[in-house]
XYZ file of C-alpha atoms in Angstrom:
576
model
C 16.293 -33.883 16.601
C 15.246 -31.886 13.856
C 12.205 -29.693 14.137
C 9.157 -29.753 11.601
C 9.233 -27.218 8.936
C 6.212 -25.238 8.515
C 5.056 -23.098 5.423
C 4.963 -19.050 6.088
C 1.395 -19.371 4.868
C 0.619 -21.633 7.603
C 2.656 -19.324 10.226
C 1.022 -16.281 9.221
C -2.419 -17.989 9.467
C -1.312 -19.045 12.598
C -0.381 -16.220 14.207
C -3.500 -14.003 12.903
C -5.369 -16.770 14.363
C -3.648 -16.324 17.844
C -4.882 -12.510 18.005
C -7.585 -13.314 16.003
C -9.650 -15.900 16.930
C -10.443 -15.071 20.516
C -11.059 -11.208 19.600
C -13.674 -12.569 17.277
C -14.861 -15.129 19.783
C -15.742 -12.425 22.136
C -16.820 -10.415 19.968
C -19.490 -13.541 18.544
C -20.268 -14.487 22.229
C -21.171 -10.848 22.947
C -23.276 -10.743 19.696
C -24.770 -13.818 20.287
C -25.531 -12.678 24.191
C -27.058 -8.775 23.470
C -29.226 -10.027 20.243
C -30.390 -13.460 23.043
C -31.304 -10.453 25.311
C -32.449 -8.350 22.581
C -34.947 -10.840 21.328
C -35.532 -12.061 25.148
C -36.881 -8.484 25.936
C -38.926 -8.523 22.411
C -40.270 -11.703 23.798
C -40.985 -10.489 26.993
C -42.998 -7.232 25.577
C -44.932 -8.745 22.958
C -45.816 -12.072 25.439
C -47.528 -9.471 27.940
C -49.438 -8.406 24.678
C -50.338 -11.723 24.315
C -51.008 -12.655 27.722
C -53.026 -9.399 27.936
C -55.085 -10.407 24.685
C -55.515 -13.476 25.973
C -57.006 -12.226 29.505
C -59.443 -10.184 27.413
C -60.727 -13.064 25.378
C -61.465 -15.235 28.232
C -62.735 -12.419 30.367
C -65.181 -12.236 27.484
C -65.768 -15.809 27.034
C -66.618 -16.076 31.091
C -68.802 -13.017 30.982
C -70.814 -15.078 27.956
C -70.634 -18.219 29.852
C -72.183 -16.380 32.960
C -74.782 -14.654 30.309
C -75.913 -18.198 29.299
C -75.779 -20.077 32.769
C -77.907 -17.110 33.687
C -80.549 -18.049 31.004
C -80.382 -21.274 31.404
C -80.857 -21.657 35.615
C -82.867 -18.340 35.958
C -84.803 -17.991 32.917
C -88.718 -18.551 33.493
C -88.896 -18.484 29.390
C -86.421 -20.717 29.238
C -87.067 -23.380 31.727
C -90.884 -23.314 30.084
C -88.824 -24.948 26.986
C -87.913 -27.902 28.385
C -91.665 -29.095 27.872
C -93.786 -29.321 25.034
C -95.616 -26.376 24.723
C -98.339 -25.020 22.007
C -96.487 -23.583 18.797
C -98.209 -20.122 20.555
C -96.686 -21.000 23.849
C -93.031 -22.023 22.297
C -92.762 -19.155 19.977
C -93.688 -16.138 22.887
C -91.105 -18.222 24.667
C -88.550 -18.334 21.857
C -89.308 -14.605 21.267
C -88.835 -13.492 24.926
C -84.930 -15.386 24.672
C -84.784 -13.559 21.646
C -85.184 -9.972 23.006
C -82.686 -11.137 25.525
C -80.029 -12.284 22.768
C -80.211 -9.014 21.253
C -79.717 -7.005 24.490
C -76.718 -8.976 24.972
C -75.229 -9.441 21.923
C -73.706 -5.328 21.259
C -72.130 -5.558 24.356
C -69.897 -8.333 22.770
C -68.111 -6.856 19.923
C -66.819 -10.727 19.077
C -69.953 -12.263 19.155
C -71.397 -13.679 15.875
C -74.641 -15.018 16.634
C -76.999 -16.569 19.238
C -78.917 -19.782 19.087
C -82.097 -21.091 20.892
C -83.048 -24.606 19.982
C -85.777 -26.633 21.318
C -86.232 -29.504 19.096
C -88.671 -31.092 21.331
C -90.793 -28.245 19.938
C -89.435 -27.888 16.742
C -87.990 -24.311 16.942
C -84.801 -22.889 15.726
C -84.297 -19.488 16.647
C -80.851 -17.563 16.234
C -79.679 -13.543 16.196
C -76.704 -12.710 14.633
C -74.667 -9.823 14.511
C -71.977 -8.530 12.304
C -71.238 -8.877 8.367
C -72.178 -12.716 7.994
C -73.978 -13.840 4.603
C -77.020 -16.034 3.580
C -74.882 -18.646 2.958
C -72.861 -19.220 6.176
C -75.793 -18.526 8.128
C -77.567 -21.417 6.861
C -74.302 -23.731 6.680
C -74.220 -22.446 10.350
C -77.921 -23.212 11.030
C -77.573 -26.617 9.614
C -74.599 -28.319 11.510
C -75.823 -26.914 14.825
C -79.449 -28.553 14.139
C -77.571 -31.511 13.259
C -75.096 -31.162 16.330
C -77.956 -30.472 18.596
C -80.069 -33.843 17.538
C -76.736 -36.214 17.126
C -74.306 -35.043 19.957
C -74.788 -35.795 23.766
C -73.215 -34.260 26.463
C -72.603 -30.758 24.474
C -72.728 -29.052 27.742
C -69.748 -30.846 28.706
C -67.867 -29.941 25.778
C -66.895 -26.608 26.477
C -65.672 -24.283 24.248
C -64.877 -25.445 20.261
C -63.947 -23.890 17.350
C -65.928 -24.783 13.925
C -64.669 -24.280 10.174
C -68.159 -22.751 8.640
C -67.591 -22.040 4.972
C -64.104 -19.332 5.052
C -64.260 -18.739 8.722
C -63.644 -20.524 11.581
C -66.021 -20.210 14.906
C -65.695 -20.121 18.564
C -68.763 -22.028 19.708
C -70.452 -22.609 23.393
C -73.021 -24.389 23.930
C -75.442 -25.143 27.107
C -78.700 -26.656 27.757
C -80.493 -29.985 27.662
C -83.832 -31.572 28.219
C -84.450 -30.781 24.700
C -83.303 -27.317 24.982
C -79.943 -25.281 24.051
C -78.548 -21.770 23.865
C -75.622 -21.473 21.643
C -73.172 -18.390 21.918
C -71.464 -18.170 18.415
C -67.821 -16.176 18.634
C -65.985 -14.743 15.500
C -62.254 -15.044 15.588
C -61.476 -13.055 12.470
C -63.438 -10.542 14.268
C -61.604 -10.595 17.735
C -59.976 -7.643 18.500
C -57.435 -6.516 21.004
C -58.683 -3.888 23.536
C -57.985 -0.445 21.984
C -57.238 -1.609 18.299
C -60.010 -1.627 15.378
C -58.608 -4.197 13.923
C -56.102 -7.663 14.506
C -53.182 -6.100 12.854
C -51.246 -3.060 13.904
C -49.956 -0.552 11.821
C -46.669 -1.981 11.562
C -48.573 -4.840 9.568
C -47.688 -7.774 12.312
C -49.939 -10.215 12.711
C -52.002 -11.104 15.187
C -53.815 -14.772 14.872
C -55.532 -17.400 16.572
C -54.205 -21.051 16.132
C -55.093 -24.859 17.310
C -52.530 -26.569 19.612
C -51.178 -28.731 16.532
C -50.148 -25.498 14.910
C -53.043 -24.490 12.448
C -53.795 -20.837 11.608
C -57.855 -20.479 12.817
C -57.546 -16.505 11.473
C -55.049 -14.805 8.816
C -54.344 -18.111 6.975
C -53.787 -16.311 3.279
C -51.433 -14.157 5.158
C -49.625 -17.033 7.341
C -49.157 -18.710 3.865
C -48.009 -15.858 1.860
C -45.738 -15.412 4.282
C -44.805 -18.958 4.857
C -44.894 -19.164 8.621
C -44.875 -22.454 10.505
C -46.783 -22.314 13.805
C -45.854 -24.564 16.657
C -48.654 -26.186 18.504
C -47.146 -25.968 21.792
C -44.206 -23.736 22.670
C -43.816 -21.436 25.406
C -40.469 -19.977 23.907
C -40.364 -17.448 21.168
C -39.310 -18.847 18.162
C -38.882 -17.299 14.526
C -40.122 -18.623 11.357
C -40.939 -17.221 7.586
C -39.513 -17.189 4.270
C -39.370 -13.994 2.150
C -39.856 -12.107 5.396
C -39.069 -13.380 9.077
C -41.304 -13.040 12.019
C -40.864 -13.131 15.595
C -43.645 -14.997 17.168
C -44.982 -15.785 20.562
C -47.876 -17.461 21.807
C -50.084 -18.070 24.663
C -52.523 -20.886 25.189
C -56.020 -20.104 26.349
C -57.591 -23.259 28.539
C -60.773 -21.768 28.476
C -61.207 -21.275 24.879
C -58.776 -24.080 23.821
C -56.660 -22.193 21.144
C -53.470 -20.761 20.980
C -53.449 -16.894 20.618
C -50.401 -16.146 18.450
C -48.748 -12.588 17.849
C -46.350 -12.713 14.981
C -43.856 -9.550 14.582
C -41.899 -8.632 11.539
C -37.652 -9.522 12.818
C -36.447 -6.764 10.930
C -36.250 -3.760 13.163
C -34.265 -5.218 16.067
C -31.784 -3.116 15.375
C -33.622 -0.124 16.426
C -34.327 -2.104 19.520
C -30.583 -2.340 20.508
C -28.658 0.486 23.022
C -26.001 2.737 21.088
C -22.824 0.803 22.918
C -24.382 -2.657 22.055
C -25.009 -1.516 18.314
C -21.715 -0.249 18.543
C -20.200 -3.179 18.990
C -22.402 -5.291 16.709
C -21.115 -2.937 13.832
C -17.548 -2.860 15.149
C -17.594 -7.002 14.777
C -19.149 -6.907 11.455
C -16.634 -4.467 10.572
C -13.608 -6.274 12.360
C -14.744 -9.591 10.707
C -15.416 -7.986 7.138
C -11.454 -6.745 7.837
C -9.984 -9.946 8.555
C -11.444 -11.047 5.553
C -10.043 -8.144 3.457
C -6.630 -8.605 5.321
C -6.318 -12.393 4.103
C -7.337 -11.827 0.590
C -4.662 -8.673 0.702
C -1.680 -11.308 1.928
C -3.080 -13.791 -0.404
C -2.868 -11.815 -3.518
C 0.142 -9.916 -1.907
C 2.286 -12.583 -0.341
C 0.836 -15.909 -0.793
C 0.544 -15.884 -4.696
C 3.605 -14.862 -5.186
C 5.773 -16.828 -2.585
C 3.685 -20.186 -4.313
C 4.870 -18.441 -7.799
C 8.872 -18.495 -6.607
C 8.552 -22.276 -5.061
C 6.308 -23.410 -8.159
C 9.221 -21.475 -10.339
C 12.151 -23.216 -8.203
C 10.082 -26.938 -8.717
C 10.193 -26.585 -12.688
C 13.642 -25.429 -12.469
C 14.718 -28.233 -10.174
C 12.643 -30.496 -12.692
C 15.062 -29.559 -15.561
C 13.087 -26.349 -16.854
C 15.895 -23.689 -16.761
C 13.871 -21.495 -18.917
C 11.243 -20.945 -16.449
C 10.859 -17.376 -14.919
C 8.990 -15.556 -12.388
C 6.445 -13.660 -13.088
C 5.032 -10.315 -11.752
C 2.566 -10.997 -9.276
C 1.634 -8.716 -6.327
C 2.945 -5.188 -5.625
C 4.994 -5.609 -2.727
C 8.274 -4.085 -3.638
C 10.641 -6.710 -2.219
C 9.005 -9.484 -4.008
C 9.843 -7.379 -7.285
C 12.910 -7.339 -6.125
C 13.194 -10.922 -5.353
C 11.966 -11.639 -8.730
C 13.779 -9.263 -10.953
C 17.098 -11.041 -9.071
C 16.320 -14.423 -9.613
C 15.537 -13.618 -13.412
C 18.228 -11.974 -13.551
C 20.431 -15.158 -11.574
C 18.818 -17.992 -13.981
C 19.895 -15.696 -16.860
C 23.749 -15.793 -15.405
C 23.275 -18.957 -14.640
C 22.446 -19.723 -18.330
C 25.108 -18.088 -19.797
C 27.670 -19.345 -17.070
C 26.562 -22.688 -18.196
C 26.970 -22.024 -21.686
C 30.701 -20.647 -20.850
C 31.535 -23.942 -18.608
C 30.222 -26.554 -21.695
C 32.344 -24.336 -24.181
C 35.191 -24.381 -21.496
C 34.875 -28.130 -21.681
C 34.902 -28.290 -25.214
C 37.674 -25.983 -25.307
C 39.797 -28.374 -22.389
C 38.520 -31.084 -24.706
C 40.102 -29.964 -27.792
C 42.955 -28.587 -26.077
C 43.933 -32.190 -24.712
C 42.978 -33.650 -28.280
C 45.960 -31.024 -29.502
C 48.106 -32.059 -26.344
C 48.406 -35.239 -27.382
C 48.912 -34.638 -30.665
C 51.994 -32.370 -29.931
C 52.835 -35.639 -27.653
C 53.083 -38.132 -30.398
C 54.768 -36.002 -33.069
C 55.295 -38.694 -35.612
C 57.893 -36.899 -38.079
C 60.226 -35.921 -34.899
C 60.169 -39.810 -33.808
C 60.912 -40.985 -37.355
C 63.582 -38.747 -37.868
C 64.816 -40.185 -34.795
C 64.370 -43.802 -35.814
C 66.047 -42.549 -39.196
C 69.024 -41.297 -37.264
C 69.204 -44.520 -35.227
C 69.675 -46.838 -38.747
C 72.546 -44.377 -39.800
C 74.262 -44.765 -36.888
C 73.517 -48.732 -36.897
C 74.922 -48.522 -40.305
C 78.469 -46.996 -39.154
C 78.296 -48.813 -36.146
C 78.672 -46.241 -33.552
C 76.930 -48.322 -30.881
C 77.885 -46.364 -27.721
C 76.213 -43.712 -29.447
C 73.163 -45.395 -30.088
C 73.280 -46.510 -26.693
C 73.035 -43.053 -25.591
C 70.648 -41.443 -27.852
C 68.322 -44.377 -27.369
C 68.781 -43.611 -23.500
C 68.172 -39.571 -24.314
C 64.981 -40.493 -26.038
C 63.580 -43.199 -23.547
C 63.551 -40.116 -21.053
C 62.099 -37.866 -23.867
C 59.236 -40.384 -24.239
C 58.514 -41.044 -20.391
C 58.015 -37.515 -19.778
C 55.809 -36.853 -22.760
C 53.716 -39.987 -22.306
C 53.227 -40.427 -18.883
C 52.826 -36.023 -18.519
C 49.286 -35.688 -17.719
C 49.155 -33.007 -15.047
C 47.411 -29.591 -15.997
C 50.795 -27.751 -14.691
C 54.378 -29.370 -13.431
C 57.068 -28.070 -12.256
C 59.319 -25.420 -14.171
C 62.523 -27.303 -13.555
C 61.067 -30.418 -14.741
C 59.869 -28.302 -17.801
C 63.069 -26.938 -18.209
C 65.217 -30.846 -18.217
C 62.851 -31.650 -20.437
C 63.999 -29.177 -23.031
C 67.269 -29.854 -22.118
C 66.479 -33.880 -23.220
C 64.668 -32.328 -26.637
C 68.118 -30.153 -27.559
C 70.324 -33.386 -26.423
C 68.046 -35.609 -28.878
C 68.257 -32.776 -31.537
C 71.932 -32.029 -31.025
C 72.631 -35.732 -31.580
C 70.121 -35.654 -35.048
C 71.534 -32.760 -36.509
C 74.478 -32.333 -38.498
C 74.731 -28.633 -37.232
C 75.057 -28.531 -33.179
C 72.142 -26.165 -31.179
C 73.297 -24.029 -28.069
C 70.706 -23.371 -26.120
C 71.665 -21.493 -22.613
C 69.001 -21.362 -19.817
C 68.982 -18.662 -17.521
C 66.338 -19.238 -14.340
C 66.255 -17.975 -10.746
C 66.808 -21.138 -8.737
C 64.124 -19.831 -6.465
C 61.428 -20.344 -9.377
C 62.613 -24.415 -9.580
C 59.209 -25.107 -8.103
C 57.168 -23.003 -10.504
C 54.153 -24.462 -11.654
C 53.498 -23.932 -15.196
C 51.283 -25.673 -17.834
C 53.535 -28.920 -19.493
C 55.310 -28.302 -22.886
C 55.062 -24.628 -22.297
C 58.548 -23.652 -22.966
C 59.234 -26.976 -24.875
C 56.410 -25.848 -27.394
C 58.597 -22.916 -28.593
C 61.843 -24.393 -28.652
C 60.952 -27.055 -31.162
C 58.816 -23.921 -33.107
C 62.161 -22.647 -33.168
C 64.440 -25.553 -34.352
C 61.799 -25.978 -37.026
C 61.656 -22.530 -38.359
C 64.474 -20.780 -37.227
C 67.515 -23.757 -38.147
C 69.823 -22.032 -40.986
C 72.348 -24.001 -42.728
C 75.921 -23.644 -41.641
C 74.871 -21.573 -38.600
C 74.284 -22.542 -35.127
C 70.929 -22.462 -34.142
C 71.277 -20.395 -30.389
C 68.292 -20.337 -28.394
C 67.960 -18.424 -25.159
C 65.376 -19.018 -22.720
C 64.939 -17.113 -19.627
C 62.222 -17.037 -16.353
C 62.718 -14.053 -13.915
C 59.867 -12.871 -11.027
C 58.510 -9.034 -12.020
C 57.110 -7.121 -9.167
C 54.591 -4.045 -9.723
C 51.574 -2.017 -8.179
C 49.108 -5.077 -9.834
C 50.884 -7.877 -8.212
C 53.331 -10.781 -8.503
C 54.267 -11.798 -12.208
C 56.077 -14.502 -13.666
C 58.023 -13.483 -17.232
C 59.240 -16.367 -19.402
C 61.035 -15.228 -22.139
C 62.112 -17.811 -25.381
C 64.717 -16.264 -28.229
C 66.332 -17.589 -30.963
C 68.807 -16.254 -34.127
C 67.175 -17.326 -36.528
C 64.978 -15.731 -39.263
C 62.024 -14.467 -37.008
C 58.619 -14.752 -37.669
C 56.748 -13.343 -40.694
C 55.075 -10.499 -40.535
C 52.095 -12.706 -41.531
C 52.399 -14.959 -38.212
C 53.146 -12.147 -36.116
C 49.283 -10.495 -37.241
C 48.102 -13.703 -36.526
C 50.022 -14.327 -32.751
C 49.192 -10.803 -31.507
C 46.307 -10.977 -32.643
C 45.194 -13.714 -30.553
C 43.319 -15.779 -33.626
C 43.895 -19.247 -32.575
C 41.481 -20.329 -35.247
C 43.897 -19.587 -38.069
C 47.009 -19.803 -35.739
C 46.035 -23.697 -35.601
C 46.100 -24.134 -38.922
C 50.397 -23.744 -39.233
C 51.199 -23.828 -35.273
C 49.255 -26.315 -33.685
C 51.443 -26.630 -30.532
C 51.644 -22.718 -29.926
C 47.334 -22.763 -30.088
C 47.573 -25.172 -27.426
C 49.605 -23.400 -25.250
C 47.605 -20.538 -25.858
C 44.659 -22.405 -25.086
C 45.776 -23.992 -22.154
C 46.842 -20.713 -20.755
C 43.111 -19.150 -20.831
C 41.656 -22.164 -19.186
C 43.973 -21.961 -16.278
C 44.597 -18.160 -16.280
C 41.889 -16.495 -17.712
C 42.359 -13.155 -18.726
C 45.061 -12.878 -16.446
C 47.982 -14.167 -18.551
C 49.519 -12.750 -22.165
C 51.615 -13.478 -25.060
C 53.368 -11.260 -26.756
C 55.470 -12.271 -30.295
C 58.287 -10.260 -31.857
C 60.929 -10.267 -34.310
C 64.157 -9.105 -33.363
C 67.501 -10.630 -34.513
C 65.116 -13.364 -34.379
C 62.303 -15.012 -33.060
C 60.725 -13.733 -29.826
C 58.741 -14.882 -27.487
C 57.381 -13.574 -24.096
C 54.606 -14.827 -21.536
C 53.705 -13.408 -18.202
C 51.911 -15.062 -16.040
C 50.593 -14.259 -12.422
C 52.811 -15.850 -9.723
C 50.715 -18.566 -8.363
C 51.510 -20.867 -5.285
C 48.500 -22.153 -5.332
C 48.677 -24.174 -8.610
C 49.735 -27.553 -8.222
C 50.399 -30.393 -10.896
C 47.921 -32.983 -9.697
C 44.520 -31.916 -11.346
C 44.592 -33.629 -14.461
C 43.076 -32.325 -18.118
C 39.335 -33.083 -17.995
């Protein structure tokens, strides 16, 4: 069964991610735990602020509440109220509260204002304290007239806060029978014991809110800041836009509001142990890294292993001009790339060489069977045939037409790319029969082979080629045409070579032809000896540069070939 393959992007990814992944997974979890405990002790400091606030605010709130209950059971003035008295009697009465308020009132840095209201007598009295205009004290004096005449029960109601003009108001009121003492409490004013003012130095804020999460105090700055309270929540929780803020809160039963203390989240830091900020830096770091380290492969490695595969696709998709490009600086890929350049380039020309090797085979077999048919040679024979008909030598007809029937199954049915030197060698011996029994003037050719080299392979019409070159050009009248062919095995420091040597007596070649043969210009050499370019031809597509030809004129015509000595060459393969 055969395994799934898996990219070396993936496997690198993969194994980062084995060392990887749970390093930074500790390191998160221990992030995430020492900034929960971090904020957790935050919480912890700024809810006993809170808390603390909040035990001063209703420590002040009970100490007015005892203040009024005080007036109202115990006060001789006060009780007097509950009647209808003289305007003289209610207003030394009124006036007698009055001194009382304003006794009271310094000691409550909070308070507002205080109220006395008997409408059974038709007075309104109130003190107040602190920087409160015209205008809210009247818009203060009206809804508690109208609160005192429409409302039942007020004494019931405990404490409430009241939106009067910008501001909103604690308010406590007690009484009945017609009369009521109203304490008046200023949350903007409200201060934490020790501070001047609700905000510290550090700018946080500390607010009032209702229990469904509206700012009583600091609104423009709970706006600006865009903060969203929670009603009810006895967890920290952080909110803001431009600027966060860690806020806690504490709800006072006895005033009914939420005391809120919102601190700028921005200096936790400073908050944090050396070790534990340490290690928060160290992760940053360590994840910045990993980052760096995957863009570094990716531009490194990845880019330009996906460059070689998308090169290989077009290539595989018929584009053998496409190359790889420089991407990267890792040496190796260079490398990679400058060798597969450099392979598609081979590969181009090697491709070039193998179509003009085909051509070349092509055009070789073309001129193959050309030599093969020969027309003037086979008329000459029929020619010779109707002269002998004519004197009636029959028997030898008989034989020439035998000689030639074994001339023409050999050169038809010869396909093989190499055969057998002694079947080369009978073949000549049929040609010279044939031309012994055309012409009027005998040939002796003698043959002179190793019997060791009968097996030979060599290319067909390779010896046969230069024999009939020779009864062509080298046949004198009156004078017997002697050809001489011999095959012996050389031996030297190079190797193993086969010589075949062809001579003849007759005129030689020119001195023309023998530029041309040396020379090794088959172009023009095919123009006058077709058969001897084919050979040639023949020879480099099975030898290569490995074989040679060498022409000379001495007391004739001479021809020598050497060839490496091949047993590995056999006559099956046929011309393609």
């Amino acid at each position: 069964m055969m395994s799934r393959s898996i990219s070396s992007k993936k496997l690198i990814v993969l194994i980062m991610m084995i060392f990887t992944v749970p390093f930074t997974g500790f390191l998160l979890v221990y992030n995430f735990y020492t900034v929960n405990m971090l904020n957790n002790r935050i919480a912890e400091t700024n809810q006993s602020r809170v808390e603390f606030n909040r035990f001063y605010l209703e420590e002040n709130l009970h100490n007015v509440e005892n203040f009024m209950a005080n007036l109202v059971a115990n006060d001789r003035s006060y009780g007097r109220l509950r009647y209808e008295l003289t305007p003289l009697d209610a207003h030394l009465n009124t006036f007698s509260i009055l001194e009382k308020f304003k006794d009271f009132l310094p000691t409550q840095k909070t308070a507002a204002a205080l109220f006395i209201y008997t409408p059974k007598n038709e007075l309104y009295r109130k003190v107040f304290q602190g920087d409160i205009s015209s205008d809210e004290r009247e818009e203060v004096d009206h809804y508690l007239r109208k609160l005192v005449i429409t409302e039942t029960d007020l004494g019931q109601r405990g404490w409430f806060t009241q939106q009067v003009g910008a501001k909103n108001y604690l308010f406590r009121i007690l009484g009945g029978n017609g009369v009521f003492t109203i304490f008046m409490l200023d949350l903007s004013q409200a201060t934490t014991p020790g501070n001047s003012s609700k905000q510290d130095s550090s700018n946080d804020i500390f607010l009032y809110s209702t229990t469904q999460g509206e700012a009583l105090t600091s609104k423009k700055v709970v706006g600006d800041a865009g903060i969203v309270l929670k009603g009810n929540s006895d967890a920290y929780y952080i909110s803001g836009k431009a600027e966060r803020y860690f806020i806690v809160q504490s709800y006072s039963e006895n005033a009914g509001i939420n005391l809120v203390y919102a601190m700028r989240y921005h200096n936790f830091l400073g908050a944090m142990n050396p070790l534990s900020l340490s290690l928060l830096i160290a992760s940053i770091v360590f994840i910045i890294l990993l980052f760096v380290c995957f863009r570094l492969l990716k531009r490194n490695f990845f880019t330009p292993l996906s460059e070689l595969v998308s090169t290989i696709e077009r290539i595989r998709n018929g584009n053998i001009e496409a190359k790889i490009s420089p991407v990267g600086r890792i040496e190796e890929f260079e490398q990679v790339s400058e060798a597969f350049n450099a392979m598609m380039d081979q590969i181009k020309r090697l491709k070039i060489v193998a179509y003009e090797q085909k051509l070349e085979a092509h055009r070789a077999k073309l001129e193959y069977l050309q030599i093969q048919i020969r027309p003037h040679f086979f008329l000459n024979i029929l020619k010779n045939l109707y002269g002998l008909a004519e004197a009636e030598s029959y028997k030898r007809i008989q034989k020439m037409i035998l000689v030639l029937s074994d001339y023409l199954r050999f050169m038809i049915q010869e396909h093989a790319v190499t055969i057998p030197l002694s079947v080369e060698l009978r073949n000549v011996e049929t040609y010279v029969l044939l031309q012994q029994m055309s012409l009027s003037v005998p040939i002796n050719c003698t043959i002179d082979v190793d019997t060791a080299l009968n097996e030979l392979q060599i290319p067909p019409l390779t010896i046969l080629t230069f024999v009939e070159n020779a009864v062509k050009h080298a046949t004198v009248p009156h004078t017997t045409l002697k050809i001489h062919i011999k095959v012996r095995l050389l031996q030297n420091e190079d190797g193993e070579y086969i010589n075949i040597t062809i001579l003849d007596n007759g005129p030689g070649f020119s001195d023309e032809a023998l530029s041309w043969l040396n020379g090794g210009s088959d172009i023009q050499t095919a123009a006058q000896h077709v058969g001897i370019a084919n050979v040639r031809r023949r020879f480099a597509l099975i030898y290569e540069n490995k074989k040679m030809f060498y022409f000379d004129r001495s007391n004739g015509s001479c021809v020598e070939i050497f060839i490496p000595y091949r047993n590995d060459i056999v006559g099956t393969e046929q011309l393609r």
